[in-house]
């Protein structure tokens, strides 16, 4: 269920969709364009905010323990090491760490190459691979956790090539709670249910908020969502706007409650219709 790397038509037809892990999503996007040029095993040095350490109290999500600290864990055979390797079809070493910030992941990925490349060559490979992907941004400079936190995409950059030309270091960042979890889940749900994967209007920048689809054709969307929508200007820049111009917006909590009631009514209608179809199929 990683739409940028897996056939979207396969996701749309699937009966079961596994949402990729947060570490695994950023690592796969960071390595995939170079798989055919690998000269050895890539190594991923991953650092996550403590929201990725789970809700059960532990030293890895203890704010005081994390203060001015960096904690390595599961140094080999981490579940995402196996996931990354399995999905890419190559062995990848993954070394996870947890840091003192709340959300956001940074990967520093060292990739041996089987031939000589320049940094410009590598960047072009990534730009070609992710051209048109709304939630992947390729940058020249290494991306930062601070810039990706609270955003919906993945940023990939750096592309520092060793003097030999046969090793490159790629950096990738992702918000573990968004593209690493909820955003990607919405992408997969939208594909499976026949909605637009990232409904318009949405900017092509990875840092743009993800537009939320109008459920079951109902035109009223909570203000919480519409406030997050962006439209792209003629110059490609993004600016906050009323992205749902022409659609009724809830003016108060009563409007939102009424909208919720209509959604529930529509869901019940859909469920009743589906049950009726199943009964007809059984009778046939």
mmCIF file of C-alpha atoms in Angstrom:
data_model
loop_
_atom_site.group_PDB
_atom_site.id
_atom_site.type_symbol
_atom_site.label_atom_id
_atom_site.label_comp_id
_atom_site.label_asym_id
_atom_site.label_seq_id
_atom_site.Cartn_x
_atom_site.Cartn_y
_atom_site.Cartn_z
ATOM 1 C CA UNK A 1 0.000 0.000 0.000
ATOM 2 C CA UNK A 2 2.679 2.525 -0.911
ATOM 3 C CA UNK A 3 1.044 4.268 -3.899
ATOM 4 C CA UNK A 4 4.221 5.988 -5.106
ATOM 5 C CA UNK A 5 5.978 2.629 -5.541
ATOM 6 C CA UNK A 6 3.166 0.081 -5.985
ATOM 7 C CA UNK A 7 0.723 -0.103 -8.882
ATOM 8 C CA UNK A 8 -2.251 2.042 -7.951
ATOM 9 C CA UNK A 9 -4.555 -0.226 -9.937
ATOM 10 C CA UNK A 10 -3.376 -3.175 -7.817
ATOM 11 C CA UNK A 11 -4.217 -1.226 -4.659
ATOM 12 C CA UNK A 12 -7.644 -0.324 -6.054
ATOM 13 C CA UNK A 13 -8.416 -3.992 -6.785
ATOM 14 C CA UNK A 14 -6.991 -5.402 -3.555
ATOM 15 C CA UNK A 15 -9.235 -6.931 -0.904
ATOM 16 C CA UNK A 16 -6.637 -6.388 1.809
ATOM 17 C CA UNK A 17 -4.233 -3.448 1.910
ATOM 18 C CA UNK A 18 -1.324 -3.229 4.348
ATOM 19 C CA UNK A 19 -0.410 0.338 5.240
ATOM 20 C CA UNK A 20 3.418 0.542 5.193
ATOM 21 C CA UNK A 21 5.356 1.446 8.312
ATOM 22 C CA UNK A 22 6.559 5.013 8.812
ATOM 23 C CA UNK A 23 10.267 4.177 8.824
ATOM 24 C CA UNK A 24 9.714 1.799 5.907
ATOM 25 C CA UNK A 25 7.864 4.336 3.751
ATOM 26 C CA UNK A 26 10.626 6.952 3.911
ATOM 27 C CA UNK A 27 13.378 4.357 3.470
ATOM 28 C CA UNK A 28 11.749 2.754 0.437
ATOM 29 C CA UNK A 29 11.124 6.102 -1.246
ATOM 30 C CA UNK A 30 14.713 7.066 -0.423
ATOM 31 C CA UNK A 31 16.259 3.913 -1.922
ATOM 32 C CA UNK A 32 13.892 2.706 -4.672
ATOM 33 C CA UNK A 33 15.209 4.874 -7.548
ATOM 34 C CA UNK A 34 18.704 3.400 -7.074
ATOM 35 C CA UNK A 35 17.869 -0.298 -6.708
ATOM 36 C CA UNK A 36 19.013 -1.112 -10.253
ATOM 37 C CA UNK A 37 22.346 0.643 -9.605
ATOM 38 C CA UNK A 38 23.215 -0.910 -6.236
ATOM 39 C CA UNK A 39 26.790 -1.967 -5.678
ATOM 40 C CA UNK A 40 26.173 -3.338 -2.191
ATOM 41 C CA UNK A 41 23.858 -3.172 0.793
ATOM 42 C CA UNK A 42 22.284 0.217 1.590
ATOM 43 C CA UNK A 43 22.410 1.313 5.226
ATOM 44 C CA UNK A 44 19.689 3.468 6.769
ATOM 45 C CA UNK A 45 20.433 5.514 9.899
ATOM 46 C CA UNK A 46 16.926 6.435 11.023
ATOM 47 C CA UNK A 47 15.894 8.857 13.764
ATOM 48 C CA UNK A 48 12.274 9.247 14.867
ATOM 49 C CA UNK A 49 10.443 11.536 17.220
ATOM 50 C CA UNK A 50 9.160 9.793 20.324
ATOM 51 C CA UNK A 51 5.575 9.548 19.068
ATOM 52 C CA UNK A 52 6.916 6.633 17.032
ATOM 53 C CA UNK A 53 7.899 4.776 20.206
ATOM 54 C CA UNK A 54 4.331 3.768 21.050
ATOM 55 C CA UNK A 55 1.952 4.695 23.854
ATOM 56 C CA UNK A 56 3.180 2.197 26.450
ATOM 57 C CA UNK A 57 5.503 4.083 28.837
ATOM 58 C CA UNK A 58 9.147 3.232 28.208
ATOM 59 C CA UNK A 59 12.569 4.927 28.202
ATOM 60 C CA UNK A 60 12.066 5.553 24.458
ATOM 61 C CA UNK A 61 9.068 7.853 25.008
ATOM 62 C CA UNK A 62 10.056 9.308 28.365
ATOM 63 C CA UNK A 63 10.549 13.011 27.655
ATOM 64 C CA UNK A 64 12.951 13.495 30.542
ATOM 65 C CA UNK A 65 15.049 10.521 29.495
ATOM 66 C CA UNK A 66 15.157 11.844 25.938
ATOM 67 C CA UNK A 67 16.200 15.353 26.903
ATOM 68 C CA UNK A 68 19.557 16.058 25.198
ATOM 69 C CA UNK A 69 19.672 12.379 24.311
ATOM 70 C CA UNK A 70 19.502 9.989 21.349
ATOM 71 C CA UNK A 71 18.518 6.376 21.964
ATOM 72 C CA UNK A 72 19.422 3.574 19.529
ATOM 73 C CA UNK A 73 17.346 0.395 19.701
ATOM 74 C CA UNK A 74 16.703 -2.864 17.794
ATOM 75 C CA UNK A 75 20.084 -2.494 16.137
ATOM 76 C CA UNK A 76 19.531 -5.479 13.844
ATOM 77 C CA UNK A 77 16.472 -7.311 12.537
ATOM 78 C CA UNK A 78 14.043 -4.493 13.315
ATOM 79 C CA UNK A 79 10.638 -5.311 11.815
ATOM 80 C CA UNK A 80 10.992 -2.407 9.377
ATOM 81 C CA UNK A 81 14.417 -3.660 8.289
ATOM 82 C CA UNK A 82 12.687 -6.820 7.134
ATOM 83 C CA UNK A 83 9.819 -4.849 5.588
ATOM 84 C CA UNK A 84 12.120 -2.512 3.640
ATOM 85 C CA UNK A 85 14.254 -5.398 2.386
ATOM 86 C CA UNK A 86 11.251 -7.495 1.398
ATOM 87 C CA UNK A 87 9.492 -4.704 -0.481
ATOM 88 C CA UNK A 88 12.589 -3.494 -2.337
ATOM 89 C CA UNK A 89 13.844 -7.010 -3.065
ATOM 90 C CA UNK A 90 17.328 -6.237 -1.713
ATOM 91 C CA UNK A 91 18.959 -6.553 1.696
ATOM 92 C CA UNK A 92 18.913 -3.244 3.551
ATOM 93 C CA UNK A 93 20.503 -2.534 6.943
ATOM 94 C CA UNK A 94 18.362 -0.349 9.188
ATOM 95 C CA UNK A 95 19.483 1.224 12.467
ATOM 96 C CA UNK A 96 16.639 3.032 14.297
ATOM 97 C CA UNK A 97 16.965 5.731 16.947
ATOM 98 C CA UNK A 98 14.487 7.811 18.908
ATOM 99 C CA UNK A 99 15.065 11.488 19.665
ATOM 100 C CA UNK A 100 13.604 14.232 21.845
ATOM 101 C CA UNK A 101 11.174 15.785 19.349
ATOM 102 C CA UNK A 102 7.569 14.570 19.130
ATOM 103 C CA UNK A 103 6.920 13.731 15.471
ATOM 104 C CA UNK A 104 8.947 13.431 12.302
ATOM 105 C CA UNK A 105 11.573 11.011 10.989
ATOM 106 C CA UNK A 106 14.947 11.651 9.375
ATOM 107 C CA UNK A 107 16.806 8.971 7.427
ATOM 108 C CA UNK A 108 20.436 9.270 6.396
ATOM 109 C CA UNK A 109 20.901 6.546 3.784
ATOM 110 C CA UNK A 110 24.298 5.387 2.522
ATOM 111 C CA UNK A 111 23.991 3.639 -0.847
ATOM 112 C CA UNK A 112 26.914 1.833 -2.577
ATOM 113 C CA UNK A 113 26.735 2.134 -6.371
ATOM 114 C CA UNK A 114 27.841 -0.268 -9.101
ATOM 115 C CA UNK A 115 29.065 2.528 -11.374
ATOM 116 C CA UNK A 116 30.238 6.121 -11.182
ATOM 117 C CA UNK A 117 27.674 8.895 -10.753
ATOM 118 C CA UNK A 118 27.692 12.601 -10.022
ATOM 119 C CA UNK A 119 25.356 14.292 -7.573
ATOM 120 C CA UNK A 120 23.536 15.863 -10.513
ATOM 121 C CA UNK A 121 23.060 12.398 -12.065
ATOM 122 C CA UNK A 122 21.533 11.048 -8.870
ATOM 123 C CA UNK A 123 19.214 13.999 -8.378
ATOM 124 C CA UNK A 124 17.967 13.637 -11.950
ATOM 125 C CA UNK A 125 17.204 9.950 -11.363
ATOM 126 C CA UNK A 126 15.043 10.892 -8.372
ATOM 127 C CA UNK A 127 13.329 13.754 -10.167
ATOM 128 C CA UNK A 128 12.465 11.461 -13.066
ATOM 129 C CA UNK A 129 11.234 8.686 -10.787
ATOM 130 C CA UNK A 130 8.948 10.911 -8.721
ATOM 131 C CA UNK A 131 7.810 13.323 -11.418
ATOM 132 C CA UNK A 132 4.112 14.002 -10.923
ATOM 133 C CA UNK A 133 3.969 12.539 -7.417
ATOM 134 C CA UNK A 134 2.079 15.081 -5.331
ATOM 135 C CA UNK A 135 3.402 13.867 -1.994
ATOM 136 C CA UNK A 136 7.087 13.406 -2.838
ATOM 137 C CA UNK A 137 9.378 16.421 -3.050
ATOM 138 C CA UNK A 138 12.936 16.103 -4.368
ATOM 139 C CA UNK A 139 15.312 18.799 -3.123
ATOM 140 C CA UNK A 140 18.976 19.584 -3.644
ATOM 141 C CA UNK A 141 19.682 20.197 0.031
ATOM 142 C CA UNK A 142 19.189 17.609 2.793
ATOM 143 C CA UNK A 143 15.613 17.954 4.107
ATOM 144 C CA UNK A 144 14.959 18.691 7.779
ATOM 145 C CA UNK A 145 12.616 17.168 10.335
ATOM 146 C CA UNK A 146 11.427 20.616 11.385
ATOM 147 C CA UNK A 147 10.251 21.331 7.844
ATOM 148 C CA UNK A 148 8.327 18.051 7.429
ATOM 149 C CA UNK A 149 6.667 17.863 10.852
ATOM 150 C CA UNK A 150 2.926 18.296 10.460
ATOM 151 C CA UNK A 151 3.105 17.894 6.667
ATOM 152 C CA UNK A 152 1.729 15.150 4.451
ATOM 153 C CA UNK A 153 4.564 14.167 2.136
ATOM 154 C CA UNK A 154 8.082 12.803 1.948
ATOM 155 C CA UNK A 155 11.075 14.979 1.138
ATOM 156 C CA UNK A 156 14.193 13.437 -0.393
ATOM 157 C CA UNK A 157 17.459 15.266 -0.978
ATOM 158 C CA UNK A 158 21.112 15.723 -0.164
ATOM 159 C CA UNK A 159 22.579 13.416 -2.827
ATOM 160 C CA UNK A 160 26.124 13.702 -1.522
ATOM 161 C CA UNK A 161 28.368 11.577 -3.744
ATOM 162 C CA UNK A 162 31.665 10.184 -2.455
ATOM 163 C CA UNK A 163 34.856 11.267 -4.239
ATOM 164 C CA UNK A 164 35.001 7.810 -5.853
ATOM 165 C CA UNK A 165 31.613 8.440 -7.455
ATOM 166 C CA UNK A 166 30.449 5.022 -6.296
ATOM 167 C CA UNK A 167 28.625 5.844 -3.069
ATOM 168 C CA UNK A 168 25.854 8.348 -2.451
ATOM 169 C CA UNK A 169 24.244 9.556 0.768
ATOM 170 C CA UNK A 170 20.539 10.329 0.414
ATOM 171 C CA UNK A 171 18.415 11.988 3.104
ATOM 172 C CA UNK A 172 14.673 11.446 3.481
ATOM 173 C CA UNK A 173 12.181 12.943 5.926
ATOM 174 C CA UNK A 174 8.588 12.053 6.740
ATOM 175 C CA UNK A 175 6.025 12.822 9.424
ATOM 176 C CA UNK A 176 5.498 9.422 11.023
ATOM 177 C CA UNK A 177 1.927 10.311 12.015
ATOM 178 C CA UNK A 178 0.885 11.561 8.556
ATOM 179 C CA UNK A 179 2.473 10.142 5.388
ATOM 180 C CA UNK A 180 3.918 7.500 7.697
ATOM 181 C CA UNK A 181 0.429 6.590 8.937
ATOM 182 C CA UNK A 182 -2.841 8.533 8.542
ATOM 183 C CA UNK A 183 -2.178 10.291 5.221
ATOM 184 C CA UNK A 184 -1.065 7.092 3.543
ATOM 185 C CA UNK A 185 -4.053 5.269 4.984
ATOM 186 C CA UNK A 186 -6.323 7.889 3.382
ATOM 187 C CA UNK A 187 -4.492 7.508 0.065
ATOM 188 C CA UNK A 188 -5.103 3.761 0.112
ATOM 189 C CA UNK A 189 -8.716 4.113 1.257
ATOM 190 C CA UNK A 190 -9.413 6.636 -1.485
ATOM 191 C CA UNK A 191 -7.915 4.343 -4.130
ATOM 192 C CA UNK A 192 -9.849 1.341 -2.822
ATOM 193 C CA UNK A 193 -13.152 3.241 -2.667
ATOM 194 C CA UNK A 194 -12.815 4.960 -6.022
ATOM 195 C CA UNK A 195 -12.138 8.481 -4.740
ATOM 196 C CA UNK A 196 -9.337 10.668 -6.027
ATOM 197 C CA UNK A 197 -6.174 9.622 -4.186
ATOM 198 C CA UNK A 198 -5.327 13.195 -3.177
ATOM 199 C CA UNK A 199 -8.468 15.189 -4.002
ATOM 200 C CA UNK A 200 -8.071 18.540 -5.736
ATOM 201 C CA UNK A 201 -7.167 21.194 -5.075
ATOM 202 C CA UNK A 202 -3.820 20.147 -3.645
ATOM 203 C CA UNK A 203 -0.388 21.564 -4.388
ATOM 204 C CA UNK A 204 2.357 19.326 -5.741
ATOM 205 C CA UNK A 205 4.630 20.319 -2.852
ATOM 206 C CA UNK A 206 5.135 17.606 -0.263
ATOM 207 C CA UNK A 207 4.557 20.184 2.447
ATOM 208 C CA UNK A 208 1.023 20.991 1.313
ATOM 209 C CA UNK A 209 -1.868 19.819 3.486
ATOM 210 C CA UNK A 210 -3.862 16.925 2.064
ATOM 211 C CA UNK A 211 -7.346 17.783 0.903
ATOM 212 C CA UNK A 212 -10.042 15.677 2.511
ATOM 213 C CA UNK A 213 -12.591 14.103 0.128
ATOM 214 C CA UNK A 214 -16.255 14.982 0.361
ATOM 215 C CA UNK A 215 -17.800 11.852 1.893
ATOM 216 C CA UNK A 216 -20.441 10.098 -0.207
ATOM 217 C CA UNK A 217 -21.114 13.167 -2.318
ATOM 218 C CA UNK A 218 -22.126 15.404 0.603
ATOM 219 C CA UNK A 219 -20.911 18.897 -0.190
ATOM 220 C CA UNK A 220 -20.580 20.184 3.364
ATOM 221 C CA UNK A 221 -17.154 19.604 4.922
ATOM 222 C CA UNK A 222 -16.142 20.528 8.492
ATOM 223 C CA UNK A 223 -14.325 23.831 8.848
ATOM 224 C CA UNK A 224 -11.452 21.945 10.493
ATOM 225 C CA UNK A 225 -10.734 20.316 7.147
ATOM 226 C CA UNK A 226 -11.391 23.229 4.814
ATOM 227 C CA UNK A 227 -9.003 25.405 6.786
ATOM 228 C CA UNK A 228 -6.230 22.971 5.864
ATOM 229 C CA UNK A 229 -6.828 22.976 2.113
ATOM 230 C CA UNK A 230 -4.430 24.788 -0.189
ATOM 231 C CA UNK A 231 -4.685 25.968 -3.758
ATOM 232 C CA UNK A 232 -1.700 26.442 -6.020
ATOM 233 C CA UNK A 233 -1.177 29.907 -7.461
ATOM 234 C CA UNK A 234 -0.308 30.569 -11.090
ATOM 235 C CA UNK A 235 3.356 30.764 -10.121
ATOM 236 C CA UNK A 236 3.191 27.346 -8.457
ATOM 237 C CA UNK A 237 3.161 28.771 -4.946
ATOM 238 C CA UNK A 238 0.581 27.665 -2.414
ATOM 239 C CA UNK A 239 -1.656 29.885 -0.378
ATOM 240 C CA UNK A 240 -4.429 29.167 2.073
ATOM 241 C CA UNK A 241 -7.830 29.862 0.602
ATOM 242 C CA UNK A 242 -11.433 28.795 0.592
ATOM 243 C CA UNK A 243 -10.665 25.745 -1.499
ATOM 244 C CA UNK A 244 -14.284 24.686 -1.436
ATOM 245 C CA UNK A 245 -15.733 27.906 -2.818
ATOM 246 C CA UNK A 246 -19.361 27.366 -3.691
ATOM 247 C CA UNK A 247 -19.852 24.681 -1.050
ATOM 248 C CA UNK A 248 -21.779 25.409 2.111
ATOM 249 C CA UNK A 249 -19.574 25.668 5.177
ATOM 250 C CA UNK A 250 -20.825 24.880 8.690
ATOM 251 C CA UNK A 251 -21.294 28.123 10.588
ATOM 252 C CA UNK A 252 -21.503 26.653 14.056
ATOM 253 C CA UNK A 253 -21.568 23.410 15.997
ATOM 254 C CA UNK A 254 -25.233 22.834 15.096
ATOM 255 C CA UNK A 255 -24.394 22.940 11.377
ATOM 256 C CA UNK A 256 -21.571 20.463 11.955
ATOM 257 C CA UNK A 257 -23.903 18.201 13.951
ATOM 258 C CA UNK A 258 -26.512 18.358 11.181
ATOM 259 C CA UNK A 259 -23.857 17.490 8.643
ATOM 260 C CA UNK A 260 -22.751 14.526 10.756
ATOM 261 C CA UNK A 261 -26.341 13.307 10.959
ATOM 262 C CA UNK A 262 -26.681 13.475 7.185
ATOM 263 C CA UNK A 263 -23.465 11.508 6.751
ATOM 264 C CA UNK A 264 -24.713 8.815 9.145
ATOM 265 C CA UNK A 265 -28.053 8.664 7.329
ATOM 266 C CA UNK A 266 -26.269 8.245 4.014
ATOM 267 C CA UNK A 267 -24.026 5.533 5.475
ATOM 268 C CA UNK A 268 -27.096 3.680 6.746
ATOM 269 C CA UNK A 269 -28.708 3.940 3.311
ATOM 270 C CA UNK A 270 -25.563 2.567 1.689
ATOM 271 C CA UNK A 271 -25.408 -0.293 4.204
ATOM 272 C CA UNK A 272 -29.078 -1.193 3.672
ATOM 273 C CA UNK A 273 -28.579 -1.142 -0.103
ATOM 274 C CA UNK A 274 -25.506 -3.351 0.192
ATOM 275 C CA UNK A 275 -27.348 -5.868 2.379
ATOM 276 C CA UNK A 276 -30.194 -5.941 -0.134
ATOM 277 C CA UNK A 277 -27.736 -6.677 -2.940
ATOM 278 C CA UNK A 278 -26.169 -9.485 -0.915
ATOM 279 C CA UNK A 279 -29.607 -11.011 -0.277
ATOM 280 C CA UNK A 280 -30.407 -10.837 -3.987
ATOM 281 C CA UNK A 281 -27.105 -12.519 -4.840
ATOM 282 C CA UNK A 282 -27.779 -15.264 -2.280
ATOM 283 C CA UNK A 283 -31.272 -15.855 -3.644
ATOM 284 C CA UNK A 284 -29.897 -16.106 -7.162
#
